[in-house]
Coordinates of C-alpha atoms in Angstrom, one line a residue:
X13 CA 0.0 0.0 0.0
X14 CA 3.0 2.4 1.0
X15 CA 4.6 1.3 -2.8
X16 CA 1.8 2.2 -4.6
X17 CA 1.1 5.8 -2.6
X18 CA 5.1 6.8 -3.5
X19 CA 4.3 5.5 -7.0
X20 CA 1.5 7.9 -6.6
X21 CA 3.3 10.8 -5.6
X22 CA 5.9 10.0 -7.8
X23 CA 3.1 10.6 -10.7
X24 CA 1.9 13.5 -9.6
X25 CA 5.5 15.4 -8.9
X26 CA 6.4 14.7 -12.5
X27 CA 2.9 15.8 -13.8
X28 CA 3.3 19.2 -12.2
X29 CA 6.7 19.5 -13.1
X30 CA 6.1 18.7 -17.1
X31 CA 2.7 20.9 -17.1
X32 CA 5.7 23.5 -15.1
X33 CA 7.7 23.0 -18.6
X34 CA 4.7 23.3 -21.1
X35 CA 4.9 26.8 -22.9
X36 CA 1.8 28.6 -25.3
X37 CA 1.9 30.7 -28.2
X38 CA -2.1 30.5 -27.4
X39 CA -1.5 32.0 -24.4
X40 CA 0.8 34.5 -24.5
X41 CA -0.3 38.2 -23.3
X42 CA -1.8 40.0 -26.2
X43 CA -0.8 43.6 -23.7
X44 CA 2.6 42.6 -23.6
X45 CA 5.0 42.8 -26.9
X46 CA 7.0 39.9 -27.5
X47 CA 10.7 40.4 -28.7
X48 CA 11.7 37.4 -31.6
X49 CA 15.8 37.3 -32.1
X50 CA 16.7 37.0 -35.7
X51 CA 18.3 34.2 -36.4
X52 CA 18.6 33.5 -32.6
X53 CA 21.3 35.2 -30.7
X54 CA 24.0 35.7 -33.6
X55 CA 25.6 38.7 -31.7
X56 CA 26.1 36.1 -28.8
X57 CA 26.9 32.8 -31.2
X58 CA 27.1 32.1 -34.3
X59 CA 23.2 32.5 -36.1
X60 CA 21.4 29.7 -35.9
X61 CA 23.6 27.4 -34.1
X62 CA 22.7 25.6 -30.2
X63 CA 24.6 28.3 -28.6
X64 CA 23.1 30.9 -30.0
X65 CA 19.5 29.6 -29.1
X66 CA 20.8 28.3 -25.6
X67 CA 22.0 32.3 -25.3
X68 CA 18.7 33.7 -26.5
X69 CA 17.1 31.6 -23.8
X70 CA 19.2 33.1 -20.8
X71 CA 18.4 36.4 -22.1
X72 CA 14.6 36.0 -21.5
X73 CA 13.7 36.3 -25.1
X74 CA 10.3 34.9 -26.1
X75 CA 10.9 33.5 -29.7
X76 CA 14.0 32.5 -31.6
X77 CA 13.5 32.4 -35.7
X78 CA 15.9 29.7 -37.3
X79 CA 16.3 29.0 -40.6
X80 CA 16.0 25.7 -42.1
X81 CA 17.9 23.5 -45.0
X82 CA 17.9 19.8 -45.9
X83 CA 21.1 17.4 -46.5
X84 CA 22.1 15.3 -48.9
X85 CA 20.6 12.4 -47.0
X86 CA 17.4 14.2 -46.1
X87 CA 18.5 15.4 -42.9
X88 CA 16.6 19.1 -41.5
X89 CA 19.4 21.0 -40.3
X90 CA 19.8 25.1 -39.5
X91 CA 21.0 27.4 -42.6
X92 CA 20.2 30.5 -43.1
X93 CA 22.4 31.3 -47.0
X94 CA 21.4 29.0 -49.8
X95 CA 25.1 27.9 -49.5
X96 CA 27.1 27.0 -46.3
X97 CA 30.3 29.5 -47.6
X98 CA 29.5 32.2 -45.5
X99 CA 28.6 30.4 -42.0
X100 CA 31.0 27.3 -42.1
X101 CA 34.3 26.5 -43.2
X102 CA 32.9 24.6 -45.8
X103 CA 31.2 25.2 -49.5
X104 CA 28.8 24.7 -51.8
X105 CA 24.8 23.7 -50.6
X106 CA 23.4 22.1 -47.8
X107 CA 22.3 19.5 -50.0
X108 CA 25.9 18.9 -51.3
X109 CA 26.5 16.9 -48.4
X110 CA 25.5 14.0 -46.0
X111 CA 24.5 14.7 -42.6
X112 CA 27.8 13.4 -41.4
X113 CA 30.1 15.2 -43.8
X114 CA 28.2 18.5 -42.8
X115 CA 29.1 17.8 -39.3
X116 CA 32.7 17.5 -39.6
X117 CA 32.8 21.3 -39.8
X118 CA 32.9 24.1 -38.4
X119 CA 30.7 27.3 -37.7
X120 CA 31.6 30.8 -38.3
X121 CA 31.0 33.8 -35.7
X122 CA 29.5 36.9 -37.3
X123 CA 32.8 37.9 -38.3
X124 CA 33.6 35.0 -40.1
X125 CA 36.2 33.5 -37.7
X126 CA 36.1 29.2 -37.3
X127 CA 34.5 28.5 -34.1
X128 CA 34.4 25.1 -32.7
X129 CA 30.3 24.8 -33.0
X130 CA 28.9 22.3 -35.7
X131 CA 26.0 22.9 -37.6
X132 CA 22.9 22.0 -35.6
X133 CA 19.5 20.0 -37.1
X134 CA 16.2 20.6 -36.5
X135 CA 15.7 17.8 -33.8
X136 CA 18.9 19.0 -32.0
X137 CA 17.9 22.4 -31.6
X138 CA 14.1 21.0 -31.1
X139 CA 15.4 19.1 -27.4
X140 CA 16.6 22.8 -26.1
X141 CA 14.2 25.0 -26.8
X142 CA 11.2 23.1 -25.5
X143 CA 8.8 24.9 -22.5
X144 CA 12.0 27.1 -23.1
X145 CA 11.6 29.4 -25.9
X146 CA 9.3 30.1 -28.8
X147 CA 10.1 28.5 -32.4
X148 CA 9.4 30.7 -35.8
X149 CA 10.6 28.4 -38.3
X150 CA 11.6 30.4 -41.3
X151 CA 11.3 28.4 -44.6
X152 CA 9.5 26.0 -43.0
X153 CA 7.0 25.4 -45.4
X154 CA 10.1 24.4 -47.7
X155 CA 9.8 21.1 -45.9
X156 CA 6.6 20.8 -44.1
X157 CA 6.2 16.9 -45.0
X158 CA 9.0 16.8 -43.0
X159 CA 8.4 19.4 -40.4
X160 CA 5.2 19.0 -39.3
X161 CA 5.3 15.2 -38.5
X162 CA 8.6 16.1 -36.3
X163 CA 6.7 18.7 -34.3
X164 CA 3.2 16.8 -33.9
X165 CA 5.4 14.3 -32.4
X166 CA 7.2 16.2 -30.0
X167 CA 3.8 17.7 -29.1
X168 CA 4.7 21.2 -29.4
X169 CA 2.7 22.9 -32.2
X170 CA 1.7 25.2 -29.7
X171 CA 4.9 26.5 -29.2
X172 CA 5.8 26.9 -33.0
X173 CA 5.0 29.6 -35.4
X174 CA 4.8 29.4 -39.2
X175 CA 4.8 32.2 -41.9
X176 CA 4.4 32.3 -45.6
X177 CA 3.4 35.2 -48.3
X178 CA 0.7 33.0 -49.8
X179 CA -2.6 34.5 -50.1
X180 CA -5.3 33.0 -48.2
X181 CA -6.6 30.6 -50.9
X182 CA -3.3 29.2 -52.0
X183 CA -2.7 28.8 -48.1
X184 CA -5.9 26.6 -47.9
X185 CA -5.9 24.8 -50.8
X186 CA -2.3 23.0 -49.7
X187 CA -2.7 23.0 -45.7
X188 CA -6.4 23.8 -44.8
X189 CA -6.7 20.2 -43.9
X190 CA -4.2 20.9 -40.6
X191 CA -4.8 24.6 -40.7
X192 CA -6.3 24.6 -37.6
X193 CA -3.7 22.3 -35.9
X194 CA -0.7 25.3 -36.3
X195 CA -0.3 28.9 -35.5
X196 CA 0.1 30.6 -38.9
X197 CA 1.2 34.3 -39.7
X198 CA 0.5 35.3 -43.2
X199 CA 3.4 38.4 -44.6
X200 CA 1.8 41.0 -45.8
X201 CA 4.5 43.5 -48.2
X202 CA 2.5 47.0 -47.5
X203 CA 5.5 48.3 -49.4
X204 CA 4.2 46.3 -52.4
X205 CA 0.6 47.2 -52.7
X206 CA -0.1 44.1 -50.2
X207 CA -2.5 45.5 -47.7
X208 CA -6.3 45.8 -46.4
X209 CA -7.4 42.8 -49.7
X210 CA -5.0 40.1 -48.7
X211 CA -5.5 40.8 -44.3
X212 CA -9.0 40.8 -45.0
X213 CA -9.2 37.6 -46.7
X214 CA -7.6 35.9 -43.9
X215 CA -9.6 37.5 -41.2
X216 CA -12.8 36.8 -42.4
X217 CA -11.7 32.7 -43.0
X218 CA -9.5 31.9 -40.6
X219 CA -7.9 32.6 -37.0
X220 CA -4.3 33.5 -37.9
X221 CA -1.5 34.3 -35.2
X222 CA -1.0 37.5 -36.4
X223 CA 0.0 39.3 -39.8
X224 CA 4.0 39.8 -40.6
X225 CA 3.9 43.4 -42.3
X226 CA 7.1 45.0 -44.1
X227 CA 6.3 48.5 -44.3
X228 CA 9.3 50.1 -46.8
X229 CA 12.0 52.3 -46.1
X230 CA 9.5 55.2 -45.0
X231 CA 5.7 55.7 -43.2
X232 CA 3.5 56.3 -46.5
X233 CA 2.5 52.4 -46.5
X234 CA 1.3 52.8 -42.7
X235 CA -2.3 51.4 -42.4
X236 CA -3.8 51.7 -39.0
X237 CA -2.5 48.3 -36.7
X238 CA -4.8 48.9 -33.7
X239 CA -7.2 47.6 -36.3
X240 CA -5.7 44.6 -36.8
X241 CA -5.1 43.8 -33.4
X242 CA -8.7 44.5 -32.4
X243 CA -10.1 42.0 -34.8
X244 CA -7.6 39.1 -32.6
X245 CA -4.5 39.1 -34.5
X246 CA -1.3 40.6 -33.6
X247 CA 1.3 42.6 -35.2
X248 CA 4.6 41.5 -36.1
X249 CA 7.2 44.4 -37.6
X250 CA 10.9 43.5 -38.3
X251 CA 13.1 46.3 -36.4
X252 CA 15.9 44.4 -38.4
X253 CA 16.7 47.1 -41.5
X254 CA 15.8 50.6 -42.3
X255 CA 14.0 49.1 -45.4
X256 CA 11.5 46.9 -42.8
X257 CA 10.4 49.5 -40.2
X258 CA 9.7 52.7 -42.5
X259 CA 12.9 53.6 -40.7
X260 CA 12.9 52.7 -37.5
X261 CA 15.7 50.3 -36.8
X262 CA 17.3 48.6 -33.9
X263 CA 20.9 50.7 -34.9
X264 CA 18.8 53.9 -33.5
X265 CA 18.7 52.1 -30.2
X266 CA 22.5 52.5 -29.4
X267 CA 21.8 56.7 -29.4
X268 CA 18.3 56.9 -28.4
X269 CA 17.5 54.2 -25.9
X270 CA 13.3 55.4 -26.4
X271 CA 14.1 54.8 -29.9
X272 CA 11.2 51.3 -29.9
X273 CA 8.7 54.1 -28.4
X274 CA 7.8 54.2 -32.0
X275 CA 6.4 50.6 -32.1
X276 CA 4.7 50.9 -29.2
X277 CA 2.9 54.1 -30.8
X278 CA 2.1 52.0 -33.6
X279 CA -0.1 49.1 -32.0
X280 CA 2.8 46.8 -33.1
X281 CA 3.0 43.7 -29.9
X282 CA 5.5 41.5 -32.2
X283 CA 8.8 42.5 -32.7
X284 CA 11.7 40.8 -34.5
X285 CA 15.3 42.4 -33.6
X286 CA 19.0 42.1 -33.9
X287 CA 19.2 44.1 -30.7
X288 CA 17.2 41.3 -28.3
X289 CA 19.2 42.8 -24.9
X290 CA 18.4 46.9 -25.7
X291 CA 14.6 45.4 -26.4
X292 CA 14.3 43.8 -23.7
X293 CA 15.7 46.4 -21.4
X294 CA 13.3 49.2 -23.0
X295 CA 10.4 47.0 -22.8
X296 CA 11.0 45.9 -19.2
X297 CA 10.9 49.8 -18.3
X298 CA 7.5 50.2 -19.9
X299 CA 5.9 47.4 -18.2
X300 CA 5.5 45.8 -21.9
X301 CA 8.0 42.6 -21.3
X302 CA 7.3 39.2 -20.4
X303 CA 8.6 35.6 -20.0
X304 CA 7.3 32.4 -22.1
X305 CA 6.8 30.8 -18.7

């Protein structure tokens, strides 16, 4: 009787401590504005590599996007270039080599200096940043036959976001039959004419995440966000390049630490940076920050 009452125990510990680890895209604060590192924590590690997720994570920030490739032997692994020249010590395509090969190299820091990181896959970087850290996987639906299988596994669809610049009915005639299942942000290019048409067309057919918008080098392709965001969906702007923020880029941070005011202005609660710590630190001061868990 006293064995199985321990076993019980035992039972429910672990329970509370896995429902502890369990993170939600779901449920994430729609008040608060969550910071996304480009291609994780490259200023930290090199882009897309363990470290640079494992650094990301330490820093509190809420989503990591990570770029995706496929070997030679059909492997998912992290690569941002369409060649591995710039980021490893090797050349030529992901797809030039086997899984194996590709390991026996080396990562480059954003300077280009050999570092002694390999290139990561998909499941490796998968078993650290679960109830950790929140997954866009960029090129995703590249692969999706492959993807989606490895996250419905894993059970963490909820903690993964996809993106594509499909319009709504090319979107549902090649996924609507697990639309529902993932968290899907359309792009919308408001620098290209994309706007109001292609939003619309989502909105009124399916429950997306949110809406990716590049907004050109200036404001004159501004539409009104609080719009958006009052019909469910969030806003996600790049604070990346000049060209993606109508001017308003994470390099004005280092003279004006007020300089993400602007985004706040703007109804904008999704924000992807190259400056994750000068984010975080602004947001934390305007009551706007907070943790995946």
């Amino acid at each position: 009787m006293k064995t199985n009452k321990f076993i019980y125990l035992l039972l429910l510990i672990s329970g509370f401590v896995l429902g502890q680890n369990s993170i939600s895209l779901s449920k994430f604060p729609k008040d608060k504005i969550m910071v996304v590192a480009h291609r994780a924590d490259w200023r930290e590690a090199p882009e897309n590599s363990v470290m640079a997720v494992k650094k990301a994570i330490e820093k509190g920030i809420n989503m990591v996007e990570i770029d995706l490739a496929l070997t030679k032997d059909n492997v998912l692994i992290l690569m941002h270039d369409n060649t591995i020249d710039r980021t490893t010590t090797g050349k030529g395509k992901p797809s030039d080599y086997t899984l194996e090969e590709i390991k026996k190299l080396n990562l480059r820091d954003g300077l280009g200096v050999p570092t002694q990181m390999k290139v990561p896959t998909l499941e490796e970087i998968l078993d650290v940043t679960k109830g950790k850290v929140f997954i866009n996987l960029d090129k995703a639906f590249d692969y999706f036959e492959l993807v989606y299988p490895i996250l419905k596994k894993r059970n963490i669809l909820d903690e993964v976001l996809f993106k594509g610049t499909a319009t709504y009915d090319e979107f549902n005639k090649k996924y609507g039959a697990i639309k529902n299942e993932i968290h899907y942000m359309p792009i919308v290019r408001l620098a290209s004419d994309e706007g109001w048409p292609k939003i619309n067309s989502y909105l009124n057919n399916y429950k997306v995440y949110g809406f990716e918008l590049t907004l050109g080098s200036d404001e004159s392709h501004l539409i009104n966000f609080k719009e958006i965001q009052q019909k469910g969906a969030r806003v996600w702007v790049n604070s990346l390049w000049p060209q993606q923020s109508a001017g308003h880029n994470d390099d004005l941070v280092l003279e004006n630490p007020d300089a993400y005011e602007w985004f706040v202005k703007n109804n904008i609660n999704i924000i992807q940076t190259d400056r994750p710590k000068e984010l975080i630190d602004f947001l934390k001061k305007k009551g706007l920050y907070a943790r995946v868990k």
